PDB file of C-alpha atoms and ligand atoms in Angstrom:
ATOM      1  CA  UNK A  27       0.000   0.000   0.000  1.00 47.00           C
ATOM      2  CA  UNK A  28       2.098   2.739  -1.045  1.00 48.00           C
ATOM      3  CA  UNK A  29      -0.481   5.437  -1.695  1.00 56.00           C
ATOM      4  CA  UNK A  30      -1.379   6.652   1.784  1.00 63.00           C
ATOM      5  CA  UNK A  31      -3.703   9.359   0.880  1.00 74.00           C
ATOM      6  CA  UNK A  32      -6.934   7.872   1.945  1.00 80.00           C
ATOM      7  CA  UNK A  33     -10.530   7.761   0.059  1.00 85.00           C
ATOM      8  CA  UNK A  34     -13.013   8.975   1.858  1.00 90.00           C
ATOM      9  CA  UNK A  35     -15.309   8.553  -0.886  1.00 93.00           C
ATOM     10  CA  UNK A  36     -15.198   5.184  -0.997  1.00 95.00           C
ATOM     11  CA  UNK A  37     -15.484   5.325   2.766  1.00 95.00           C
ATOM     12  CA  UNK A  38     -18.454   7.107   2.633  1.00 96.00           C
ATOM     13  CA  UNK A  39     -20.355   4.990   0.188  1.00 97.00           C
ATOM     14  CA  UNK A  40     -19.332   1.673   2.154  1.00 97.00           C
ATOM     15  CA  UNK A  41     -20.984   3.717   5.203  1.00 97.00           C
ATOM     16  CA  UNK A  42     -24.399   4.068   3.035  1.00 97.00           C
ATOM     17  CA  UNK A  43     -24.616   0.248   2.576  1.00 96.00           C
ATOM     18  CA  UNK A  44     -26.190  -2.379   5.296  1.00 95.00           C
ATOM     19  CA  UNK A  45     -23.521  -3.385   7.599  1.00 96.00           C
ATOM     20  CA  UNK A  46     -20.836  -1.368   6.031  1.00 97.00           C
ATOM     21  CA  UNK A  47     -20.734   1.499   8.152  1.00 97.00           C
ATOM     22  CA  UNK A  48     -19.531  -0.721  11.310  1.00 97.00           C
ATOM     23  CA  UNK A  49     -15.848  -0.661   9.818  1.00 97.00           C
ATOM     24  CA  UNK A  50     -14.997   2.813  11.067  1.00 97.00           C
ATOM     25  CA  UNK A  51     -14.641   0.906  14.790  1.00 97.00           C
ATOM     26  CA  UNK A  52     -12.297  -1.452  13.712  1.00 98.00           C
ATOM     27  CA  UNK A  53      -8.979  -0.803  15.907  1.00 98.00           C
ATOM     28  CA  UNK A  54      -6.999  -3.898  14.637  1.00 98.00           C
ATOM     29  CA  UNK A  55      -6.496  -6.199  17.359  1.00 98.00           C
ATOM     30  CA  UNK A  56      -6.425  -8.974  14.817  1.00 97.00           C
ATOM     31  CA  UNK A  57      -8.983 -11.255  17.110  1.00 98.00           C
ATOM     32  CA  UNK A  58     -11.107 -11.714  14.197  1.00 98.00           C
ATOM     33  CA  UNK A  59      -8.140 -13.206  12.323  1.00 98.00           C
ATOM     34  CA  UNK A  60      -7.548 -15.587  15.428  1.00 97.00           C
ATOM     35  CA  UNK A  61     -11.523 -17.272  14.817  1.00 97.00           C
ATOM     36  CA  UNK A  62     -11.328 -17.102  10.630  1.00 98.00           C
ATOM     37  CA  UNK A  63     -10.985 -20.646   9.177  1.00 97.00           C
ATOM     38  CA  UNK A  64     -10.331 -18.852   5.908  1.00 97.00           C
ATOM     39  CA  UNK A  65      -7.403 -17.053   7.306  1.00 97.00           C
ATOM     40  CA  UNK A  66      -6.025 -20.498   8.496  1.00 96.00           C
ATOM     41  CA  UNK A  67      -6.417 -22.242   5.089  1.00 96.00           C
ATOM     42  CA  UNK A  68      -5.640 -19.495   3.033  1.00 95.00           C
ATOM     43  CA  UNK A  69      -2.152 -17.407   4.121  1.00 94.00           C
ATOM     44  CA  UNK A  70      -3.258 -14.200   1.627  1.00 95.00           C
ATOM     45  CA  UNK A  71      -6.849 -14.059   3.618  1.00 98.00           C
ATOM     46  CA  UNK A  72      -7.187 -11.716   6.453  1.00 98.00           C
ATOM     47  CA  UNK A  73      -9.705 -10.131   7.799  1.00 98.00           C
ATOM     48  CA  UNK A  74      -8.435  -7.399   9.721  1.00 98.00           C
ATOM     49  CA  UNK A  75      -5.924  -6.593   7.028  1.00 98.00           C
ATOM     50  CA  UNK A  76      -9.534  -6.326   4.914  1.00 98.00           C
ATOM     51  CA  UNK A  77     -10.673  -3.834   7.504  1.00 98.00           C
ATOM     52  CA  UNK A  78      -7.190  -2.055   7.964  1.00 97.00           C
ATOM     53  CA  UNK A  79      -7.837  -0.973   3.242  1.00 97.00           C
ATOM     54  CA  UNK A  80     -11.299  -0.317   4.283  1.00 97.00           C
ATOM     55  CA  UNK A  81     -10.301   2.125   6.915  1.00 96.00           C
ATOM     56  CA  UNK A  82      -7.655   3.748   4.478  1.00 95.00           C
ATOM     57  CA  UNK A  83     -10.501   3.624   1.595  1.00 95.00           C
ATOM     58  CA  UNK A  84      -8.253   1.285  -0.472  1.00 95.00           C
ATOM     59  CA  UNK A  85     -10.958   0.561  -2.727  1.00 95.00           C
ATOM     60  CA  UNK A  86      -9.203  -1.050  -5.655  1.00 94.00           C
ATOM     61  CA  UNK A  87      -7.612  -3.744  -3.352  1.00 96.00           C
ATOM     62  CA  UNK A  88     -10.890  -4.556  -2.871  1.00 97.00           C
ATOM     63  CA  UNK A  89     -13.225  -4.268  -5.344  1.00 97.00           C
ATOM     64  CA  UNK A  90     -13.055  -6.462  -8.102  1.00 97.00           C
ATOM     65  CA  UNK A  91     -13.980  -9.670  -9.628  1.00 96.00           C
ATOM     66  CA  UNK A  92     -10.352 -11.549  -7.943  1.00 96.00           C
ATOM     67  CA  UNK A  93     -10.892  -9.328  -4.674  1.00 97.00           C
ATOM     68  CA  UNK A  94      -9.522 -11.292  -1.490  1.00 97.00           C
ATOM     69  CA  UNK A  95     -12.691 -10.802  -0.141  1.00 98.00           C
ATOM     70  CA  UNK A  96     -14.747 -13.385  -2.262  1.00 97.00           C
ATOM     71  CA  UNK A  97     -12.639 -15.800  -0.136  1.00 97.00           C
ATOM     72  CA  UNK A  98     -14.681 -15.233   3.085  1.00 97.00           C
ATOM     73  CA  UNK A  99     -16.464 -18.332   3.620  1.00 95.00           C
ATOM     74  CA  UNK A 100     -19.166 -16.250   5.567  1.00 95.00           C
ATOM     75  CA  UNK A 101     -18.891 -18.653   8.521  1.00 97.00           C
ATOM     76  CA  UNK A 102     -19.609 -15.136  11.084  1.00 97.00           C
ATOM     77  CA  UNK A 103     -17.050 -16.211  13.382  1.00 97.00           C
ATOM     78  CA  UNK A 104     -15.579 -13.244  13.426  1.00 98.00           C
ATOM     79  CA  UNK A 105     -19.401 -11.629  14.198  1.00 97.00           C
ATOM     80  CA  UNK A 106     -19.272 -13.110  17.347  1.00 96.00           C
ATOM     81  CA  UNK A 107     -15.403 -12.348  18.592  1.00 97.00           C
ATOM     82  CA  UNK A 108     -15.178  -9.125  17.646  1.00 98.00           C
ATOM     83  CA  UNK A 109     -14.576  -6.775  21.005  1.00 97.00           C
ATOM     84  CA  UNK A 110     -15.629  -3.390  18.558  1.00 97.00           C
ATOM     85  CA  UNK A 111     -18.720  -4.889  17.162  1.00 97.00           C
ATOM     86  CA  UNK A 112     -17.351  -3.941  13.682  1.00 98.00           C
ATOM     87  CA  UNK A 113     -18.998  -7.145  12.593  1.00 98.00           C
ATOM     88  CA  UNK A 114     -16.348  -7.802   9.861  1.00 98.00           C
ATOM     89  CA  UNK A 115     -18.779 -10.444   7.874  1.00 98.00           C
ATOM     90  CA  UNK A 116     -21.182  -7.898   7.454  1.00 98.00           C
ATOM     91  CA  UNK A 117     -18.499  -5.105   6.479  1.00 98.00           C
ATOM     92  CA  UNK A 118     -17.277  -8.310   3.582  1.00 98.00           C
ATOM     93  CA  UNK A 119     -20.644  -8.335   2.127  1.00 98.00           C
ATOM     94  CA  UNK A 120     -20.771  -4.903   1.834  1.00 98.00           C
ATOM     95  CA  UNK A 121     -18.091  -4.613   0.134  1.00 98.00           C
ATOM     96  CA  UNK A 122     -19.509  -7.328  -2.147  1.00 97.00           C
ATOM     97  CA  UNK A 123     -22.589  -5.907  -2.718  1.00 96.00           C
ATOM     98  CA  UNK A 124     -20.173  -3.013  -3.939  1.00 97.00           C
ATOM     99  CA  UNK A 125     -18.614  -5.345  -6.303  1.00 97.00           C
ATOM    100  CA  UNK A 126     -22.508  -6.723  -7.738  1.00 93.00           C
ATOM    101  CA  UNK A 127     -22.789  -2.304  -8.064  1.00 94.00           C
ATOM    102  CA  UNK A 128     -20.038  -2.059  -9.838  1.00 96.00           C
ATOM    103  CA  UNK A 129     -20.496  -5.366 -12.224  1.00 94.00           C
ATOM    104  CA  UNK A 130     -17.997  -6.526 -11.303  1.00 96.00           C
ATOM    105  CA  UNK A 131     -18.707 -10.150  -9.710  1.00 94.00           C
ATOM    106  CA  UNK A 132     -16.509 -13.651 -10.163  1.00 95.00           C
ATOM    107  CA  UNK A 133     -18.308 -15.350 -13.177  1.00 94.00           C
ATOM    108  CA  UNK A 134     -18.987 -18.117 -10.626  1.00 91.00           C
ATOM    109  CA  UNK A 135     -20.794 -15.575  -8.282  1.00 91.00           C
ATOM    110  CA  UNK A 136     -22.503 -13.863 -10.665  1.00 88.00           C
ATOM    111  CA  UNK A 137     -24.397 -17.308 -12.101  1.00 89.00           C
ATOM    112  CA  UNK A 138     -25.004 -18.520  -8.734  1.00 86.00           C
ATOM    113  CA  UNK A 139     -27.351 -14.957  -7.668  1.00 84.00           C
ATOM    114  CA  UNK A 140     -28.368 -15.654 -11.489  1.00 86.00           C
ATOM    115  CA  UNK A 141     -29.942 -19.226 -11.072  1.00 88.00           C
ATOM    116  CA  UNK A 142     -31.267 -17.869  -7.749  1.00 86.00           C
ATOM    117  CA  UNK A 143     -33.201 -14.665  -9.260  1.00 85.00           C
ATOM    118  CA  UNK A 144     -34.388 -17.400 -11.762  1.00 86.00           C
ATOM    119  CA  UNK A 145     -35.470 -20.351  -9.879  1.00 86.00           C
ATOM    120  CA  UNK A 146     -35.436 -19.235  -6.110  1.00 86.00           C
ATOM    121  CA  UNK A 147     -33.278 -21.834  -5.420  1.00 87.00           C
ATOM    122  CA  UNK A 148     -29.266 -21.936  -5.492  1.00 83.00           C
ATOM    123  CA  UNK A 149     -28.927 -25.339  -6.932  1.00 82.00           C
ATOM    124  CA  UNK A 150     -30.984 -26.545 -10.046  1.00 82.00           C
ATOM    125  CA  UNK A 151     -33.351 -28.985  -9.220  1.00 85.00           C
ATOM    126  CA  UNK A 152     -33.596 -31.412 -11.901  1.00 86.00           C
ATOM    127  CA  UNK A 153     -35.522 -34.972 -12.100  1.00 89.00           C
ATOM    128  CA  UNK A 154     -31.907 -36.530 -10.535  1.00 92.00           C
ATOM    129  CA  UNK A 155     -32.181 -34.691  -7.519  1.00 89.00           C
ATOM    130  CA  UNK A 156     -35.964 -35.843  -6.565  1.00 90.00           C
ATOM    131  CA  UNK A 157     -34.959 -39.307  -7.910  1.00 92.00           C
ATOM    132  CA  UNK A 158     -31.994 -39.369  -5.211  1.00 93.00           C
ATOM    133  CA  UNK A 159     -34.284 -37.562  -2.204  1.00 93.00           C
ATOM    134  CA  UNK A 160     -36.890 -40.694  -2.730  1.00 94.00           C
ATOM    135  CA  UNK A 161     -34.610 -43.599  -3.021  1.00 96.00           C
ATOM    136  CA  UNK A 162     -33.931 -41.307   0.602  1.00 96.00           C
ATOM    137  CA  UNK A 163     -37.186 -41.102   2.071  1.00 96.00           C
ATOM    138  CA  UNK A 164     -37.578 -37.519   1.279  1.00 95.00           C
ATOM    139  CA  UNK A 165     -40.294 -35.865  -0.328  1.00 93.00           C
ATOM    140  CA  UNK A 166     -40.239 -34.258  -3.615  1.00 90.00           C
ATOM    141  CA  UNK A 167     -38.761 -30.620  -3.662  1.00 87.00           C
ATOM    142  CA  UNK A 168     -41.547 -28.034  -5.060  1.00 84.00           C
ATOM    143  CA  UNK A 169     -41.345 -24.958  -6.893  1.00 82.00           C
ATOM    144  CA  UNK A 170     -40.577 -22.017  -4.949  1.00 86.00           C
ATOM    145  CA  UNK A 171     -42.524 -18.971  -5.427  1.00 87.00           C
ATOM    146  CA  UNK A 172     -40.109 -17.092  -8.096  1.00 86.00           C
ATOM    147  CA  UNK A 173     -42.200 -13.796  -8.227  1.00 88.00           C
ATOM    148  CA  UNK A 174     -42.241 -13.536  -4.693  1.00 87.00           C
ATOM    149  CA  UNK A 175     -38.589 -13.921  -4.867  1.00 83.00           C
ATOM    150  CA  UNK A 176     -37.962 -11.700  -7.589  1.00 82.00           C
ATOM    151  CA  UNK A 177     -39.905  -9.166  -5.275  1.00 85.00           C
ATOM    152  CA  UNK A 178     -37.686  -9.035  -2.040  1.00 82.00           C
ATOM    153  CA  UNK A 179     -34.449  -8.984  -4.403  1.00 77.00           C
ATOM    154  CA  UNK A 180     -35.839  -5.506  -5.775  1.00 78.00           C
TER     155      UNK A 180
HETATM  156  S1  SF4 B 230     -12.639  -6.263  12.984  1.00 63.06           S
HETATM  157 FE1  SF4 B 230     -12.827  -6.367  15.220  1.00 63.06          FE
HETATM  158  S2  SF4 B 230     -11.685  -8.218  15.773  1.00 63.06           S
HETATM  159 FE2  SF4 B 230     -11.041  -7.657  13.699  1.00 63.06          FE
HETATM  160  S3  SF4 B 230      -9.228  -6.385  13.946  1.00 63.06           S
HETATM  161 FE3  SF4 B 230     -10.996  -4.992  13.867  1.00 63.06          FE
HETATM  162  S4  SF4 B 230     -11.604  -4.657  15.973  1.00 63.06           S
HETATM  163 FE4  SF4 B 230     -10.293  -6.457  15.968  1.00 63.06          FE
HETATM  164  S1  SF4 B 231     -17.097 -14.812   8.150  1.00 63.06           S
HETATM  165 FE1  SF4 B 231     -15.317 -14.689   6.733  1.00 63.06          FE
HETATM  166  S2  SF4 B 231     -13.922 -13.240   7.698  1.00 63.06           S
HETATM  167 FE2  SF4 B 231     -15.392 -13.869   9.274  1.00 63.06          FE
HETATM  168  S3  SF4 B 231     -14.403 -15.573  10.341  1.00 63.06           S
HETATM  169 FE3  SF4 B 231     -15.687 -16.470   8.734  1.00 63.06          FE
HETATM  170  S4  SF4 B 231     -14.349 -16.696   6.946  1.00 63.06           S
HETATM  171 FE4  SF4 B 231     -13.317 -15.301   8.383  1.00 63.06          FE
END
């Protein structure tokens, strides 16, 4: 991070969005890092480091289709340990909600919220599927209301 002018712009429009405004009480202690299971699998994944480029408005560390932050496996571990209530998840899908703004989503992302808009589920369900939950003793999946669906996402 060489540039240390910071962006208050893109400070100010993470503040507008659900859960983003919680960053500006982030004071580093790294506990957050200490719960992640992403930071433990993944060496470049940290979560207060995430916080830390918020704070300086780094936004083009962040934003962007290979962002570190589509590596968050949204487990909200860090929800609960966090002594600042800065609620780093929440601040994460802020800033990808930022990213769906800005178009500029993983392809694999960017299908997923695609067959969910579609079928109001995340997974296709196909004949397979209901074959397999039988031979289980389940019952057959139905449709999910897709208008209603399409609704709450607007
Ligand atoms: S988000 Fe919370 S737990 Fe993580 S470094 Fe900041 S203050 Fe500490
Ligand atoms: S929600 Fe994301 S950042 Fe928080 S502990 Fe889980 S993997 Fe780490």
């Amino acid at each position: 991070m060489s540039d240390k002018k910071l962006d208050f712009d893109f400070r100010e429009r993470l503040n507008k969005i659900s859960g983003g405004s919680h960053h500006n009480y982030c004071y580093q202690c790294g506990s957050c890092v200490a719960i992640c299971p992403a930071a433990r699998f993944n060496e470049d994944f940290n979560p207060r480091d995430i916080l830390l480029k918020t704070l300086l408005g780094k936004k083009e560390e962040l934003i962007g289709e290979n962002s570190i932050i589509w590596k968050c496996t949204n487990c909200y571990s860090c929800y609960e340990r966090c002594p600042q209530d800065v609620r780093p998840i929440e601040v994460i899908i802020a800033l990808k909600n930022i990213c769906r703004e800005d178009g500029v989503l993983p392809e694999t992302v960017d299908k997923f919220s695609e067959t969910i808009s579609q079928t109001g589920r995340s997974v296709v369900v196909n004949p397979t599927v209901n074959r397999r939950r039988s031979s289980l003793g389940l019952p057959e999946l139905q449709n999910v209301p897709v208008d209603d669906i399409k609704k709450m996402l607007e």
